[in-house]
CSV table of C-alpha atoms and ligand atoms in Angstrom, one decimal:
chain,number,residue,atom,x,y,z
A,1,MET,CA,-0.1,0.2,-0.2
A,2,LYS,CA,1.4,3.3,-1.5
A,3,LEU,CA,0.1,5.1,1.3
A,4,LEU,CA,1.4,3.3,4.1
A,5,GLU,CA,5.2,3.8,2.7
A,6,GLY,CA,4.4,7.7,2.4
A,7,LEU,CA,3.1,7.9,6.2
A,8,ASN,CA,6.2,6.4,7.2
A,9,TRP,CA,8.2,8.7,5.1
A,10,ARG,CA,6.8,11.6,6.2
A,11,TYR,CA,7.1,13.9,9.5
A,12,ALA,CA,6.5,17.3,10.5
A,13,THR,CA,9.0,19.5,8.8
A,14,LYS,CA,10.9,21.6,11.2
A,15,LYS,CA,13.1,23.2,8.8
A,16,PHE,CA,12.5,23.9,5.2
A,17,ASP,CA,14.6,24.0,2.4
A,18,SER,CA,13.5,28.1,1.3
A,19,ASP,CA,15.2,27.4,-2.4
A,20,ARG,CA,12.5,24.5,-3.4
A,21,LYS,CA,9.1,25.4,-4.5
A,22,ILE,CA,5.9,23.0,-5.2
A,23,SER,CA,5.5,22.8,-9.0
A,24,GLU,CA,1.9,23.9,-10.7
A,25,GLY,CA,1.3,20.2,-11.1
A,26,LYS,CA,1.8,18.9,-7.5
A,27,LEU,CA,-0.2,22.3,-6.1
A,28,LEU,CA,-3.2,21.0,-8.3
A,29,GLN,CA,-3.0,17.8,-7.0
A,30,ILE,CA,-2.9,18.7,-3.2
A,31,LYS,CA,-5.8,21.0,-3.8
A,32,GLU,CA,-8.0,18.5,-5.4
A,33,ALA,CA,-7.4,15.8,-2.7
A,34,ILE,CA,-8.7,18.7,-0.5
A,35,ARG,CA,-11.7,19.5,-2.5
A,36,LEU,CA,-12.4,15.8,-2.7
A,37,THR,CA,-12.5,15.3,1.1
A,38,PRO,CA,-15.7,13.8,2.6
A,39,THR,CA,-17.5,16.6,4.9
A,40,SER,CA,-20.6,16.7,7.4
A,41,TYR,CA,-23.7,16.5,4.7
A,42,GLY,CA,-21.1,17.1,2.4
A,43,LEU,CA,-21.7,20.8,3.2
A,44,GLN,CA,-17.5,21.7,2.9
A,45,LEU,CA,-18.0,24.8,5.0
A,46,PHE,CA,-14.2,25.5,4.8
A,47,LYS,CA,-11.8,27.9,2.5
A,48,VAL,CA,-8.5,27.3,2.2
A,49,LEU,CA,-5.8,29.8,1.7
A,50,ILE,CA,-2.7,29.0,-0.1
A,51,ILE,CA,-0.2,31.9,0.8
A,52,GLU,CA,2.9,32.6,-1.2
A,53,ASP,CA,3.5,36.3,-0.2
A,54,PRO,CA,6.9,36.3,1.5
A,55,ASP,CA,5.8,39.6,3.0
A,56,LEU,CA,2.8,38.6,4.3
A,57,ARG,CA,4.1,35.3,5.6
A,58,LYS,CA,6.9,37.4,7.6
A,59,LYS,CA,3.8,39.1,9.5
A,60,LEU,CA,2.1,35.4,10.1
A,61,ARG,CA,5.3,34.1,11.3
A,62,ILE,CA,4.9,36.5,14.3
A,63,ALA,CA,1.7,35.6,14.9
A,64,SER,CA,2.8,31.8,14.9
A,65,TYR,CA,5.5,32.0,17.8
A,66,ASP,CA,8.4,32.8,15.4
A,67,GLN,CA,8.3,29.1,13.9
A,68,SER,CA,10.6,29.3,11.1
A,69,GLN,CA,8.5,26.8,8.6
A,70,ILE,CA,5.9,29.9,7.8
A,71,THR,CA,8.4,31.8,6.0
A,72,ASP,CA,10.7,29.1,4.7
A,73,ALA,CA,8.5,26.6,3.1
A,74,SER,CA,7.0,26.7,-0.2
A,75,HIS,CA,3.5,27.7,1.0
A,76,LEU,CA,1.6,28.7,3.8
A,77,VAL,CA,-1.5,26.7,3.9
A,78,VAL,CA,-4.7,28.2,6.0
A,79,PHE,CA,-7.5,26.3,6.6
A,80,CYS,CA,-10.1,28.5,7.6
A,81,ASN,CA,-14.2,27.2,8.7
A,82,TYR,CA,-17.2,29.1,8.0
A,83,LEU,CA,-18.6,31.2,11.4
A,84,VAL,CA,-21.8,31.4,9.6
A,85,VAL,CA,-24.0,28.4,9.2
A,86,ASP,CA,-27.3,29.6,8.0
A,87,ASP,CA,-30.1,28.6,5.2
A,88,LYS,CA,-28.4,29.7,2.6
A,89,VAL,CA,-25.2,27.7,2.9
A,90,VAL,CA,-27.6,24.7,3.1
A,91,ASP,CA,-29.8,26.0,0.1
A,92,ASP,CA,-26.5,26.6,-2.1
A,93,TYR,CA,-25.0,23.3,-1.5
A,94,MET,CA,-28.5,21.7,-2.7
A,95,ALA,CA,-28.6,23.5,-6.0
A,96,LEU,CA,-24.8,22.4,-6.2
A,97,LYS,CA,-26.0,19.1,-5.6
A,98,ALA,CA,-29.0,19.3,-7.9
A,99,ARG,CA,-26.9,20.7,-10.9
A,100,SER,CA,-24.6,18.0,-10.3
A,101,GLU,CA,-26.3,15.3,-10.3
A,102,GLU,CA,-28.8,16.4,-13.0
A,103,LYS,CA,-31.7,16.5,-10.8
A,104,ASN,CA,-34.4,18.6,-9.5
A,105,ILE,CA,-33.8,21.0,-6.6
A,106,ASP,CA,-37.0,20.8,-5.1
A,107,ASP,CA,-36.2,16.7,-4.9
A,108,PHE,CA,-33.7,17.8,-1.7
A,109,LYS,CA,-36.3,20.2,-0.2
A,110,GLY,CA,-36.8,17.4,2.9
A,111,TYR,CA,-33.0,17.1,3.0
A,112,ALA,CA,-32.6,20.6,3.2
A,113,ASP,CA,-35.2,21.0,5.8
A,114,PHE,CA,-33.7,18.3,7.7
A,115,ILE,CA,-30.1,19.9,7.7
A,116,LYS,CA,-31.5,23.1,8.5
A,117,GLN,CA,-33.7,21.7,11.5
A,118,ASP,CA,-30.2,20.3,12.9
A,119,PHE,CA,-28.7,23.8,12.8
A,120,SER,CA,-31.0,25.6,14.4
A,121,ASN,CA,-31.0,23.4,17.4
A,122,ARG,CA,-27.5,24.2,17.7
A,123,THR,CA,-25.6,27.8,19.1
A,124,GLU,CA,-23.4,30.0,17.4
A,125,GLU,CA,-20.7,28.6,18.8
A,126,GLU,CA,-21.2,24.9,18.3
A,127,LYS,CA,-21.5,25.6,14.5
A,128,SER,CA,-18.3,27.1,14.6
A,129,ILE,CA,-16.9,23.9,16.3
A,130,TYR,CA,-18.6,22.1,14.1
A,131,THR,CA,-17.2,23.5,10.8
A,132,ALA,CA,-13.6,23.9,12.5
A,133,LYS,CA,-13.6,19.8,13.0
A,134,GLN,CA,-14.2,19.6,8.9
A,135,THR,CA,-11.4,21.6,8.5
A,136,TYR,CA,-9.2,18.6,9.9
A,137,LEU,CA,-10.3,16.3,7.5
A,138,ALA,CA,-9.5,18.6,4.9
A,139,LEU,CA,-5.8,18.9,6.3
A,140,SER,CA,-5.5,14.8,6.8
A,141,SER,CA,-6.2,15.2,2.8
A,142,LEU,CA,-3.8,17.2,2.3
A,143,LEU,CA,-1.0,15.5,4.6
A,144,ASN,CA,-1.8,12.0,3.0
A,145,ALA,CA,-1.3,13.4,-0.5
A,146,CYS,CA,1.8,15.3,0.5
A,147,ALA,CA,2.9,11.9,1.8
A,148,GLU,CA,2.1,10.2,-1.5
A,149,LEU,CA,4.0,13.1,-3.6
A,150,LYS,CA,6.7,13.3,-1.5
A,151,VAL,CA,6.1,16.8,-0.6
A,152,ASP,CA,6.8,17.8,3.1
A,153,ALA,CA,4.2,19.1,5.3
A,154,CYS,CA,3.9,20.7,8.8
A,155,PRO,CA,0.6,20.9,10.4
A,156,MET,CA,0.3,23.3,13.0
A,157,GLU,CA,-1.8,24.6,15.8
A,158,GLY,CA,0.9,27.0,17.2
A,159,PHE,CA,-0.1,30.0,15.7
A,160,GLU,CA,-2.5,32.8,17.1
A,161,PRO,CA,-6.0,32.7,15.4
A,162,GLU,CA,-7.0,36.2,16.2
A,163,LYS,CA,-3.8,37.5,14.6
A,164,TYR,CA,-4.0,35.4,11.5
A,165,ASN,CA,-7.9,36.3,11.4
A,166,GLU,CA,-7.0,40.1,11.8
A,167,THR,CA,-4.2,39.9,9.5
A,168,LEU,CA,-5.9,38.1,6.4
A,169,GLY,CA,-9.2,40.0,7.1
A,170,LEU,CA,-11.3,36.7,8.0
A,171,SER,CA,-13.5,37.8,10.0
A,172,GLU,CA,-15.4,40.2,7.9
A,173,ARG,CA,-15.9,37.4,5.4
A,174,GLY,CA,-17.1,35.2,8.0
A,175,LEU,CA,-14.0,33.0,8.6
A,176,ASN,CA,-11.9,31.8,11.4
A,177,ALA,CA,-8.5,30.5,11.0
A,178,ALA,CA,-8.6,26.8,12.5
A,179,VAL,CA,-5.8,25.1,11.7
A,180,ILE,CA,-2.7,25.7,9.4
A,181,THR,CA,0.0,23.7,7.6
A,182,THR,CA,3.2,24.4,5.9
A,183,ILE,CA,4.3,22.3,2.6
A,184,GLY,CA,7.4,22.3,0.7
A,185,TYR,CA,11.0,20.5,0.8
A,186,ARG,CA,12.6,19.3,3.6
A,187,SER,CA,16.0,21.2,4.5
A,188,ALA,CA,19.0,18.7,4.6
A,189,GLU,CA,19.9,19.9,7.9
A,190,ASP,CA,16.6,19.5,9.7
A,191,ARG,CA,17.6,16.8,12.5
A,192,SER,CA,14.1,15.6,12.9
A,193,GLN,CA,13.8,14.1,9.4
A,194,TYR,CA,16.4,11.1,10.9
A,195,ALA,CA,14.1,10.5,14.2
A,196,LYS,CA,12.5,7.6,14.8
A,197,LYS,CA,8.9,7.5,14.2
A,198,VAL,CA,7.0,7.4,17.5
A,199,ARG,CA,3.6,5.8,17.7
A,200,LYS,CA,1.8,3.7,20.0
A,201,PRO,CA,1.7,0.1,19.6
A,202,GLU,CA,-1.3,-1.7,17.6
A,203,GLY,CA,-2.8,-3.2,21.0
A,204,ASP,CA,-3.0,0.5,23.0
A,205,ILE,CA,-5.2,1.8,20.1
A,206,PHE,CA,-7.6,-0.6,18.9
A,207,GLU,CA,-10.3,-2.6,20.6
A,208,LEU,CA,-12.0,-5.3,18.8
A,209,ILE,CA,-15.1,-5.9,19.9
B,301,LIG,C1,-2.9,19.3,14.5
B,301,LIG,C2,-1.5,19.5,14.5
B,301,LIG,C3,-1.0,20.6,15.3
B,301,LIG,C4,0.5,20.5,15.0
B,301,LIG,N1,1.1,21.7,15.6
B,301,LIG,C5,2.7,21.7,15.6
B,301,LIG,C6,3.0,23.0,15.4
B,301,LIG,O1,2.6,24.1,15.8
B,301,LIG,N2,4.5,22.8,15.4
B,301,LIG,C7,5.4,21.7,14.8
B,301,LIG,O2,6.4,22.1,14.9
B,301,LIG,N3,4.5,21.0,14.9
B,301,LIG,C8,3.4,20.6,15.0
B,301,LIG,N4,2.3,19.5,15.1
B,301,LIG,C9,3.8,18.1,14.5
B,301,LIG,C10,3.2,17.0,15.9
B,301,LIG,O3,4.0,17.5,16.4
B,301,LIG,C11,4.0,16.0,15.0
B,301,LIG,O4,2.9,15.5,14.0
B,301,LIG,C12,3.6,14.5,15.6
B,301,LIG,O5,4.7,14.9,17.0
B,301,LIG,C13,4.0,13.2,15.5
B,301,LIG,O6,5.4,13.5,14.8
B,301,LIG,P1,5.6,13.3,12.5
B,301,LIG,O7,4.3,14.0,12.4
B,301,LIG,O8,6.8,13.8,12.5
B,301,LIG,O9,5.4,11.7,12.8
B,301,LIG,C14,1.3,19.3,14.9
B,301,LIG,C15,0.5,18.1,14.4
B,301,LIG,C16,-0.8,18.3,14.3
B,301,LIG,C17,-1.5,17.0,13.7
């Protein structure tokens, strides 16, 4: 299984080679893996910012506890969750579903009402937590795609979301920076690449019932 080989190869890269950039072709494949990520109800309530701009990344590095990956990697990827989960996001999705499946939108009215009812029972905070969780699935798709493409990555929660939201103007767009990752190529000087993988043994994680 190629994925397992890739997952053994990958590691959270601490030092990137700042001279190496990810090709357009590989970036396209990574984006497609994110786009194909399954989400709750299929709503895909996230945006993904792929940041190259060096000046912007200098600012964001300060908001990321000065972690060097932010400026040295090929790209910084910011997964943003929707803060607003209203009837419109459900209606937009049903319109897309109807177009994609070449069906009448009225066929999905019952399904749409069901989802709207579900969200009406949740607070704004609960809805934000719900959408933020979905971004981690997208992050996982990115990490798996990168592992197969032999592109290095460092997923990161070590950043200040409020500062990201302010710097990137996310709040006014109804978005929140949930989790980030840097992608690119490891530096030969990154000692972490030689470290042994640390994972719990199978028996500590799985229970067959
Ligand atoms: C959600 C998440 C957040 C993380 N945040 C950081 C971070 O801010 N900085 C960092 O250097 N590594 C970060 N890591 C990397 C983990 O420490 C690393 O994945 C873990 O120790 C397992 O090691 P491996 O990925 O090299 O196999 C994060 C990983 C995940 C999945």
